Short mmCIF file of C-alpha atoms and ligand atoms in Angstrom, two decimals:
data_model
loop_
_atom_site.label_atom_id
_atom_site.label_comp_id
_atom_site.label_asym_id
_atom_site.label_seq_id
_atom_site.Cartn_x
_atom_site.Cartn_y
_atom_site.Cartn_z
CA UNK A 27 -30.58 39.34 10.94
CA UNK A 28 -28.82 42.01 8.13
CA UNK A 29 -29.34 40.08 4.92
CA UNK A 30 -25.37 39.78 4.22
CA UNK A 31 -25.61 36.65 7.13
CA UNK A 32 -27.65 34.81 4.14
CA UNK A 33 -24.90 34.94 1.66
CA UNK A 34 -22.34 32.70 0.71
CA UNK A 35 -18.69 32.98 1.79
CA UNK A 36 -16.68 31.17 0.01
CA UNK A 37 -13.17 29.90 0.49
CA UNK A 38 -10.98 32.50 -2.16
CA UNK A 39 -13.15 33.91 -4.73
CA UNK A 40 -12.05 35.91 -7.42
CA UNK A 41 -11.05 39.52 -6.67
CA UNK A 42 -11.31 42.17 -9.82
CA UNK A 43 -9.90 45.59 -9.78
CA UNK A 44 -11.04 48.62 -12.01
CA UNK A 45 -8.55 47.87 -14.46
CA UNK A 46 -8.93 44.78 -15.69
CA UNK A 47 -11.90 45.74 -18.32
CA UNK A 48 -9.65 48.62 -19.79
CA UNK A 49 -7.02 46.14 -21.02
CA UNK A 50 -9.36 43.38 -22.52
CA UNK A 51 -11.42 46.46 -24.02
CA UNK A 52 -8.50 47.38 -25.44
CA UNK A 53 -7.20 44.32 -26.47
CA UNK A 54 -10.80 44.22 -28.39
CA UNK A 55 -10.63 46.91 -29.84
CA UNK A 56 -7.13 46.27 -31.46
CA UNK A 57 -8.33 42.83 -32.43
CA UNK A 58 -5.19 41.71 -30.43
CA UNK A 59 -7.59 38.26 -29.47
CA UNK A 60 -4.96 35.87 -29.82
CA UNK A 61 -2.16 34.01 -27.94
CA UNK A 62 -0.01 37.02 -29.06
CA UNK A 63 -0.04 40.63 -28.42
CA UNK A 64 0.30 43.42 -25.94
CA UNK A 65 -1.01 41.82 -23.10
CA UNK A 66 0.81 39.12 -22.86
CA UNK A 67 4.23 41.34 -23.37
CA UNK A 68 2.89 43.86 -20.77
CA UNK A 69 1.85 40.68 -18.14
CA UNK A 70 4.96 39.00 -18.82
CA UNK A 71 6.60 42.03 -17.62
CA UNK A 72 4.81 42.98 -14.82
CA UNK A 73 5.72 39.48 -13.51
CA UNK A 74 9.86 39.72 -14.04
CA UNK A 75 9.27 42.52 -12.51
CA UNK A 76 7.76 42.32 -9.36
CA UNK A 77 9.34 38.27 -9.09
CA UNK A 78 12.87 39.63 -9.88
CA UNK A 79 13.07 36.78 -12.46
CA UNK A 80 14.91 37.41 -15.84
CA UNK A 81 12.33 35.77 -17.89
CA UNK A 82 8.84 34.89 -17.75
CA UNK A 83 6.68 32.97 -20.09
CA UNK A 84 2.49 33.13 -19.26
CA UNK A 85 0.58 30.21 -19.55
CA UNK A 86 -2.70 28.06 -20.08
CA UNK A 87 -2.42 26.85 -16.41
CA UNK A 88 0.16 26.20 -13.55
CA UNK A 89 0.01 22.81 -14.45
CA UNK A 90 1.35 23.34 -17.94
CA UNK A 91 4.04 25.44 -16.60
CA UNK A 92 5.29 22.66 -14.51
CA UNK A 93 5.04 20.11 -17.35
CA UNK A 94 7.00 22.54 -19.26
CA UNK A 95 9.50 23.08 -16.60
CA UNK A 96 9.51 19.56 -16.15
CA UNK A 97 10.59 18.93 -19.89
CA UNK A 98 13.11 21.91 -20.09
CA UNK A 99 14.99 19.94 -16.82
CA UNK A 100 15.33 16.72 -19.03
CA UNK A 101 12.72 15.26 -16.75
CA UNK A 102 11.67 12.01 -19.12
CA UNK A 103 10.72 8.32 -18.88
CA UNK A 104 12.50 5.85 -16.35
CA UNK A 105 13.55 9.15 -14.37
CA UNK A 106 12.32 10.25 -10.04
CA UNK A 107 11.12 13.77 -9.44
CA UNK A 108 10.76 14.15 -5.64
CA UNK A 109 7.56 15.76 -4.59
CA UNK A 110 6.35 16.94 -1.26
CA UNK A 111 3.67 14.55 -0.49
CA UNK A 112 1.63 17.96 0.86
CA UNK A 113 0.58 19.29 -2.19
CA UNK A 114 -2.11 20.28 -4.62
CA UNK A 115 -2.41 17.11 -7.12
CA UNK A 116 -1.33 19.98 -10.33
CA UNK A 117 2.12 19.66 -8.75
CA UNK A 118 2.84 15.86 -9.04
CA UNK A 119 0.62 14.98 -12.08
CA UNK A 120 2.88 16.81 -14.81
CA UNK A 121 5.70 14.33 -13.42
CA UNK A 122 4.07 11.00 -14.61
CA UNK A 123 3.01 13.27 -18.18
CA UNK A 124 6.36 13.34 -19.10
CA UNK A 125 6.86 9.33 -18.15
CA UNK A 126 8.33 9.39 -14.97
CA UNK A 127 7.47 8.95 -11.14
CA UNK A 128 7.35 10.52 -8.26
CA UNK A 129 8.93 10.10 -5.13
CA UNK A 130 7.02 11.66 -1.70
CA UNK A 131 8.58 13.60 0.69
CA UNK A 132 6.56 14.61 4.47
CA UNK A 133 6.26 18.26 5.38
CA UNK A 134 7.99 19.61 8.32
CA UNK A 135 6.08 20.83 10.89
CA UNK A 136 7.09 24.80 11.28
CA UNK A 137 6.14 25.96 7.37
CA UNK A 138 4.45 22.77 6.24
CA UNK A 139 6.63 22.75 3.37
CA UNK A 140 8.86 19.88 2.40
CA UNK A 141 10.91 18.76 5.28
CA UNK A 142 14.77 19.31 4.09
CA UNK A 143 16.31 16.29 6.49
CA UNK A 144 13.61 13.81 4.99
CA UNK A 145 14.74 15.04 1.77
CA UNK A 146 18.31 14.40 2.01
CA UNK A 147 17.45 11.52 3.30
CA UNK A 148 14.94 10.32 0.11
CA UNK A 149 17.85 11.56 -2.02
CA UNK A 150 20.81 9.75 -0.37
CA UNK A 151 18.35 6.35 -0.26
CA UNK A 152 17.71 6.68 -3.94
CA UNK A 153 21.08 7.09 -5.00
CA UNK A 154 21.68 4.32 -2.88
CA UNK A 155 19.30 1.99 -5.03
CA UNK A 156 20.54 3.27 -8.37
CA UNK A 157 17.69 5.84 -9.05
CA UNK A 158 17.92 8.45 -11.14
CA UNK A 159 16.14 11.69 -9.48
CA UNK A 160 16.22 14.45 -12.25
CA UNK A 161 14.35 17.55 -9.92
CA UNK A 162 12.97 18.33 -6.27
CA UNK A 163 9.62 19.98 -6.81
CA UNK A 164 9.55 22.36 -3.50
CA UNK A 165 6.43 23.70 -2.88
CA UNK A 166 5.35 26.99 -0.88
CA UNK A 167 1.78 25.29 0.61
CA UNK A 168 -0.63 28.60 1.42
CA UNK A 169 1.41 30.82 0.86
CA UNK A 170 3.96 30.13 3.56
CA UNK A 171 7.52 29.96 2.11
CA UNK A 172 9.01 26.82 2.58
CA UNK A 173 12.62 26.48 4.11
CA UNK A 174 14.25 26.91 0.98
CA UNK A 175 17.89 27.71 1.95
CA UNK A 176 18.21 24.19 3.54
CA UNK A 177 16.30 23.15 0.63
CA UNK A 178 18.48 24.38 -1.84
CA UNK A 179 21.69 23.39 -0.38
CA UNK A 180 20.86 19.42 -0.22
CA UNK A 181 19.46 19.86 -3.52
CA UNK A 182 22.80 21.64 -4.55
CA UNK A 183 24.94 18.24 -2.66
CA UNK A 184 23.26 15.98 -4.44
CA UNK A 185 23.22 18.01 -8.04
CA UNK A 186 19.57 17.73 -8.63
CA UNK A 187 17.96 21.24 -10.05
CA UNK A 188 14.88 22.92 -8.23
CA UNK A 189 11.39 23.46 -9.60
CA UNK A 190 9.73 26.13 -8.01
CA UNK A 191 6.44 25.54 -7.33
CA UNK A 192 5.07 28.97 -6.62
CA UNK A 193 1.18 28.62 -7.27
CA UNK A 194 -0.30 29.42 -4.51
CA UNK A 195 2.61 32.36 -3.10
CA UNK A 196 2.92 34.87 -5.54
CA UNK A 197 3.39 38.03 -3.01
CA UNK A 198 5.20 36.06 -0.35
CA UNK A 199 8.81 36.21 0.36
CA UNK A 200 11.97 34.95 2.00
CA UNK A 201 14.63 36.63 2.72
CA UNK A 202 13.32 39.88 0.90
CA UNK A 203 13.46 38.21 -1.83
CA UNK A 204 10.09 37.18 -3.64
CA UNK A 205 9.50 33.67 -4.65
CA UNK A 206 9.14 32.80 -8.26
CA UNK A 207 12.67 33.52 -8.19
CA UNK A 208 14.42 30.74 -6.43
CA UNK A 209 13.86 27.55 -8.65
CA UNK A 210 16.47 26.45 -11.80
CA UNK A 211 12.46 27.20 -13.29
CA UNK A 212 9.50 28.51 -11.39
CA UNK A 213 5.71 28.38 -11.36
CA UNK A 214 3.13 30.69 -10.99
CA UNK A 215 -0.90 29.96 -11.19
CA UNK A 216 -3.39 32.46 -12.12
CA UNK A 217 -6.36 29.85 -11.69
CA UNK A 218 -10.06 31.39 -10.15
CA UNK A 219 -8.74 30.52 -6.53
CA UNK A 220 -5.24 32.09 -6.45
CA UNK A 221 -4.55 35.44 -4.54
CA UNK A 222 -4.37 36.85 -8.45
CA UNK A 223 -6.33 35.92 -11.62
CA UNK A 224 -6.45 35.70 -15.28
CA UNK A 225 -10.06 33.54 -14.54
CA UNK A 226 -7.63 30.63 -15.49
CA UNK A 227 -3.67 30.96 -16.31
CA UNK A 228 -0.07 30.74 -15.43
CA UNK A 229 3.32 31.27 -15.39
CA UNK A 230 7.20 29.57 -15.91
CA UNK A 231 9.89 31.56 -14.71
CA UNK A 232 13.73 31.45 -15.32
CA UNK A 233 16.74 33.12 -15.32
CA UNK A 234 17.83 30.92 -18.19
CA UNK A 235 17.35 32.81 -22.02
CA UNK A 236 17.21 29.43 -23.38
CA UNK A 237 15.12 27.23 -21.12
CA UNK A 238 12.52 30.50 -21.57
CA UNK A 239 12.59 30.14 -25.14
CA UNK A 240 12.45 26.60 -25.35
CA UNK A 241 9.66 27.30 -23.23
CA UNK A 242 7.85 29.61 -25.47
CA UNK A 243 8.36 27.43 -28.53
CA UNK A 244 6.95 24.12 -26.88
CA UNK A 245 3.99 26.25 -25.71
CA UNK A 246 2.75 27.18 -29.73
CA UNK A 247 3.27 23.74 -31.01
CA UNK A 248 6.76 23.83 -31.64
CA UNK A 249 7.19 25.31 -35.27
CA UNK A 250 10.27 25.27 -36.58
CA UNK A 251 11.96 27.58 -38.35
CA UNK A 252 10.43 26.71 -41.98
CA UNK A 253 8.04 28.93 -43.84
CA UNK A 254 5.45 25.85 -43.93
CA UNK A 255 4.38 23.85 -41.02
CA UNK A 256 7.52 21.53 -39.63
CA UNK A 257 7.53 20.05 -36.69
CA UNK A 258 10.52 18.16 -35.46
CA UNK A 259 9.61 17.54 -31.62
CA UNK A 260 6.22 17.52 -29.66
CA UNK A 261 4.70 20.49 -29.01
CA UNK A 262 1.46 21.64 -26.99
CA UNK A 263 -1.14 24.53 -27.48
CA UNK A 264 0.02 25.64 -24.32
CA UNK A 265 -0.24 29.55 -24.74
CA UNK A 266 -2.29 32.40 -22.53
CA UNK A 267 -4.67 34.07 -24.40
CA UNK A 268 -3.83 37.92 -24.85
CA UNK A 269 -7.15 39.03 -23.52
CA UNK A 270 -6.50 36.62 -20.65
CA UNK A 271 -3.37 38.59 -20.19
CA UNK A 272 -5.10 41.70 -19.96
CA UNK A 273 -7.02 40.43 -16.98
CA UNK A 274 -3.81 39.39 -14.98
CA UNK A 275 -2.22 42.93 -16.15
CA UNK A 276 -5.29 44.50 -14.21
CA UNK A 277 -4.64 42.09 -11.35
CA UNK A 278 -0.95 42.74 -10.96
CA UNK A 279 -1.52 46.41 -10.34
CA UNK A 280 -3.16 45.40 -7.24
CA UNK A 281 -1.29 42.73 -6.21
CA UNK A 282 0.14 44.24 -3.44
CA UNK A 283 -3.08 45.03 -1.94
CA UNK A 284 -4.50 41.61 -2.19
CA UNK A 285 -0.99 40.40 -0.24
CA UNK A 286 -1.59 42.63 2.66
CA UNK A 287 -5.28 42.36 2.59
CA UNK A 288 -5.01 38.17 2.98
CA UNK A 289 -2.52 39.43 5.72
CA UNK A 290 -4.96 41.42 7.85
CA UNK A 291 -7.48 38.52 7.23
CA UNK A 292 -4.70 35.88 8.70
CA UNK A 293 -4.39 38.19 11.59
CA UNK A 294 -7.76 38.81 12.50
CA UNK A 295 -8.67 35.13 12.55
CA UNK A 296 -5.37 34.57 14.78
CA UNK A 297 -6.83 37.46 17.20
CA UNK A 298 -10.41 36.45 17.49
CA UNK A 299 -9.76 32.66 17.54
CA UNK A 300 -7.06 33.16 20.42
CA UNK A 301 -9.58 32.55 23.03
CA UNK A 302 -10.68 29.17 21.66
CA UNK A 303 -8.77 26.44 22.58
CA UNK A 304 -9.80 23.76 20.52
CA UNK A 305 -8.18 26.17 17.60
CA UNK A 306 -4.92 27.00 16.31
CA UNK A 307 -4.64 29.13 13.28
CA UNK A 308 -1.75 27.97 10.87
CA UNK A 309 1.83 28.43 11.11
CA UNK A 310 3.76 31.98 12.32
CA UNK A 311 5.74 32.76 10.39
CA UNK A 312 10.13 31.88 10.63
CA UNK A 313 12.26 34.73 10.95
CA UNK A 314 13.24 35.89 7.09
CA UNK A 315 10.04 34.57 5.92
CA UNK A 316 6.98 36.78 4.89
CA UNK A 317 3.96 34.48 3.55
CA UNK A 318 1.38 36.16 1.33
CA UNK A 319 -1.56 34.09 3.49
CA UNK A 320 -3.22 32.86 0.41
CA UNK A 321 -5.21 30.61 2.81
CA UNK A 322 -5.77 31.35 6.79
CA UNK A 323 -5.54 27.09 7.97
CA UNK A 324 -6.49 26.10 11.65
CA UNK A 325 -5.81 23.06 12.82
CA UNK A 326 -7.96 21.69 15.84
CA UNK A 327 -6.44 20.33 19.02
CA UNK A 328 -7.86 16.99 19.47
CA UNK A 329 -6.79 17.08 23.74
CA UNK A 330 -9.23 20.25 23.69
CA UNK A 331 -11.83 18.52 21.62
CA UNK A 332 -13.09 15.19 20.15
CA UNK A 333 -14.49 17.06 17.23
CA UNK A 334 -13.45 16.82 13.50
CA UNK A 335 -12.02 19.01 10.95
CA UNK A 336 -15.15 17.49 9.04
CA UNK A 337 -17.33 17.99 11.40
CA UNK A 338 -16.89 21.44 11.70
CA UNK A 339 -17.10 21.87 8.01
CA UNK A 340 -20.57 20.81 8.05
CA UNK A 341 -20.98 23.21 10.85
CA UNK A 342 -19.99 26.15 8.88
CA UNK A 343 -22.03 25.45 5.82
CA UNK A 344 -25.04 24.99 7.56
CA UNK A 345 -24.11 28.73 8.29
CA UNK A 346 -23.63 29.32 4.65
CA UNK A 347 -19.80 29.60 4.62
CA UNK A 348 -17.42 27.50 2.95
CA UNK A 349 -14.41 25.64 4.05
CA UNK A 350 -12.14 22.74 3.04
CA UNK A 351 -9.93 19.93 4.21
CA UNK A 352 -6.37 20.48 3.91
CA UNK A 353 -4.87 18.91 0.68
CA UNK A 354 -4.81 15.17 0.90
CA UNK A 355 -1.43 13.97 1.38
CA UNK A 356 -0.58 12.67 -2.14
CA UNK A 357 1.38 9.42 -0.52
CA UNK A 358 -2.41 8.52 0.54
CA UNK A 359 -3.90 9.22 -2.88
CA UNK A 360 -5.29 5.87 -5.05
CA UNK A 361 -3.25 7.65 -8.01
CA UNK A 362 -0.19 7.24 -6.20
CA UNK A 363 -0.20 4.12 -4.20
CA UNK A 364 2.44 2.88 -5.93
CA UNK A 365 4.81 5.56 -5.57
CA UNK A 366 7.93 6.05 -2.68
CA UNK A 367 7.34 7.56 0.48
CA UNK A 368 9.58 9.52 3.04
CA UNK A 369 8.05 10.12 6.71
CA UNK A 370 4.73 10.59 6.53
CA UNK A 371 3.40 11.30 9.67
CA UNK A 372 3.45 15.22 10.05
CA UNK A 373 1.41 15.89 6.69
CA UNK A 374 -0.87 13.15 7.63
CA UNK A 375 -1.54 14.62 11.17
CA UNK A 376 -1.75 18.09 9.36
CA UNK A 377 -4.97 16.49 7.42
CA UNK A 378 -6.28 14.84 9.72
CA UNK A 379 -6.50 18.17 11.95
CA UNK A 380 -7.18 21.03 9.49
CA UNK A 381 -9.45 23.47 7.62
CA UNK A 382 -9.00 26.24 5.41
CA UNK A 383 -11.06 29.02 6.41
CA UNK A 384 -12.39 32.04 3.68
CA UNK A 385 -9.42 34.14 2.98
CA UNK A 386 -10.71 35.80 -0.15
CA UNK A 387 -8.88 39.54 -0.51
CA UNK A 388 -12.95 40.84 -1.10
CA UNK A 389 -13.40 39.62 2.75
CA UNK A 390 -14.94 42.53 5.01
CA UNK A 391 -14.08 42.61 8.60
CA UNK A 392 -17.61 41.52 9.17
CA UNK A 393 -17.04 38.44 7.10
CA UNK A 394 -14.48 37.62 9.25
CA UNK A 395 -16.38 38.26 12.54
CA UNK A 396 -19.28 35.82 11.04
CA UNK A 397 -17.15 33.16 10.28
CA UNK A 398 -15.23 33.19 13.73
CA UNK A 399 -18.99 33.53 15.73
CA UNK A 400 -20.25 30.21 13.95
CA UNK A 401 -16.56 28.83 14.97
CA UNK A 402 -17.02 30.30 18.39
CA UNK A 403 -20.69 28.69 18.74
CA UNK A 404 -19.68 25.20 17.55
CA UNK A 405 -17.31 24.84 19.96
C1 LIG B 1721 -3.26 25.79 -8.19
C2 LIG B 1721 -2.05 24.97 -8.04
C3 LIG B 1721 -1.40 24.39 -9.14
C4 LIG B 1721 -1.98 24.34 -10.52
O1 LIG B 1721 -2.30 25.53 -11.08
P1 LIG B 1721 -3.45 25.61 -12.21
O2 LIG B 1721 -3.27 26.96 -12.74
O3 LIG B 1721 -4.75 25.39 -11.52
O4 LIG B 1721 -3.16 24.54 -13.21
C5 LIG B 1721 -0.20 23.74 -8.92
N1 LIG B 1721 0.33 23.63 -7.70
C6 LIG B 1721 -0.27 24.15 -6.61
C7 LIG B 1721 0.39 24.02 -5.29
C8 LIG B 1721 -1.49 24.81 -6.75
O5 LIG B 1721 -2.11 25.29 -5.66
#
């Protein structure tokens, strides 16, 4: 045994580049240490750059960005916010911040992603009961874009802006054109996991001037204009650090790198698992869509095995590797028992059948080979 079949793989670790320690060096040495500065300029332009957005403000964390985003759509108490019930728990806790609930959605079962029919149906139903739904959160769930032109026209019917909630797909695209750049306001995350980060970060992104300088003010405590300290609405300390900045300036030089290493990783997996039958590695991808493949998913097949997804987690750990459930429908969550729900049954069935294998971009081929023969030998 080589002694690499001792260490730990791990689901998406952080991936540094060479650059990374030149900005924060220099960031250092221009005592630029704050929530202001170079950095933050230069990330902030790298982003509307490569996203195509007109404005971008960086962040403490994706979940601040969609709190913010949240607030600049008028999002408040006694309002809905419909939420794919397949989902990260960052994307519907922001929504009961800012007093108001959330409404689950199911995924449909070719992208994962929110299911546009259930959603015109959620929205027609809670017009229908006098509701007020303020925003559809649409989420791109591993990096797989979700169907977002059907998305965005029942969203459009029914006059109800789109948040964009782009954590996990920075580097994936639809239609050529790179997400981040679809939602009324957009999200980015720059957290340890992500395909890029800033160790922990994110991003709001908008076309609108306004919504990004509203943005920028309620992220620094809201100061108004006054040479003292006046504050007429609530603010929050909400701000990226500029050294932080300098890390995710690094990162973005090699972002597309990272994309089509995650790629390669996605496609290995699909080629070496083909022969197992118990196994399907997650979703192809639709025609127009490109995902980044944050994540490579499998989902087992239970009329080829009466294993678990848990089951075979265990396996793989005892081999040293690590691997997770898929997210826990948030319709099925304690947190949220209270809250609406629209289908159900294709997210659930997604959890109850899947794993997230190691993706990370620092993955060798070998890696790869070592996690498929401990799949290969469980089975
Ligand atoms: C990571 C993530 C978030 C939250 O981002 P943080 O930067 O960790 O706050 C939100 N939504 C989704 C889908 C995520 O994966």
């Amino acid at each position: 045994m080589r002694s690499d079949e001792y260490d730990r793989l791990y689901l998406s670790p952080p991936h540094l580049g060479r650059h990374e320690l030149n900005y924060l060096h220099k960031a250092i040495e221009d005592n630029w240490v704050a929530p202001v500065g170079p950095n933050l300029d230069g990330f902030e332009r790298d982003l509307c750059q490569y996203t195509g957005a007109g404005h971008c403000v960086a962040l403490s964390s994706g979940t601040a960005a969609i709190h913010l985003a949240l607030l600049l759509l008028g999002v408040g108490p006694g309002h809905e916010v419909i939420v794919p019930s397949f989902t990260f728990v960052a994307t519907a806790n922001p929504v009961r911040y800012v007093g108001a609930e959330p409404v689950f959605v199911d995924s449909e079962a070719t992208t994962w992603n929110l299911c546009p029919e259930q959603l015109r149906e959620a929205l027609a139903d809670r017009q229908r009961q006098g509701k007020q739904v303020k925003a559809v959160v649409v989420v791109h769930l591993y990096g797989m874009p979700a169907r977002l032109t059907e998305i965005l026209a029942v969203a459009a019917e029914y006059g109800v802006p789109v948040l964009e909630d782009a954590a996990e797909a920075l580097g994936a695209r639809y239609r050529q054109q790179p997400l981040g750049s679809f939602g009324a306001v957009s999200v980015l995350s720059f957290n340890g996991n992500k395909i890029i980060t800033t160790s922990g970060g994110g991003a709001l992104l908008t076309n609108n001037p306004e919504w990004a300088q509203q943005a920028r003010f309620l992220a620094t405590q809201a100061r108004d204009a006054a040479p003292y300290y006046q504050h007429s609405v609530q603010g929050y300390n909400y701000r990226l650090s500029n050294l932080l900045a300098g890390i995710g300036r690094g990162q973005m030089e090699l972002i597309e790198d990272r994309v089509k290493r995650r790629r390669e990783i996605y496609a290995q997996y699909h080629e070496l698992l083909q022969p197992v039958e118990a196994v399907q590695v997650g979703p192809a991808e639709p025609e127009g869509m490109r995902a980044n493949r944050w994540l490579t998913t499998i989902l087992l097949r239970p009329e080829h095995t009466d294993r678990t997804p848990e089951d075979l987690r265990q396996h793989l750990e005892s081999h040293n590797i690590e691997a997770r459930p898929l997210w826990k429908p948030l319709h099925l969550q304690p947190l949220f028992a209270s809250s609406p729900m629209y289908g159900g049954t294709v997210c659930e069935d997604l959890f109850a059948r899947g794993l997230c294998l190691p993706s990370g971009s620092a993955m060798t081929d070998t890696d790869v080979r070592r996690v498929v023969k401990a799949l290969r030998e469980f089975f």
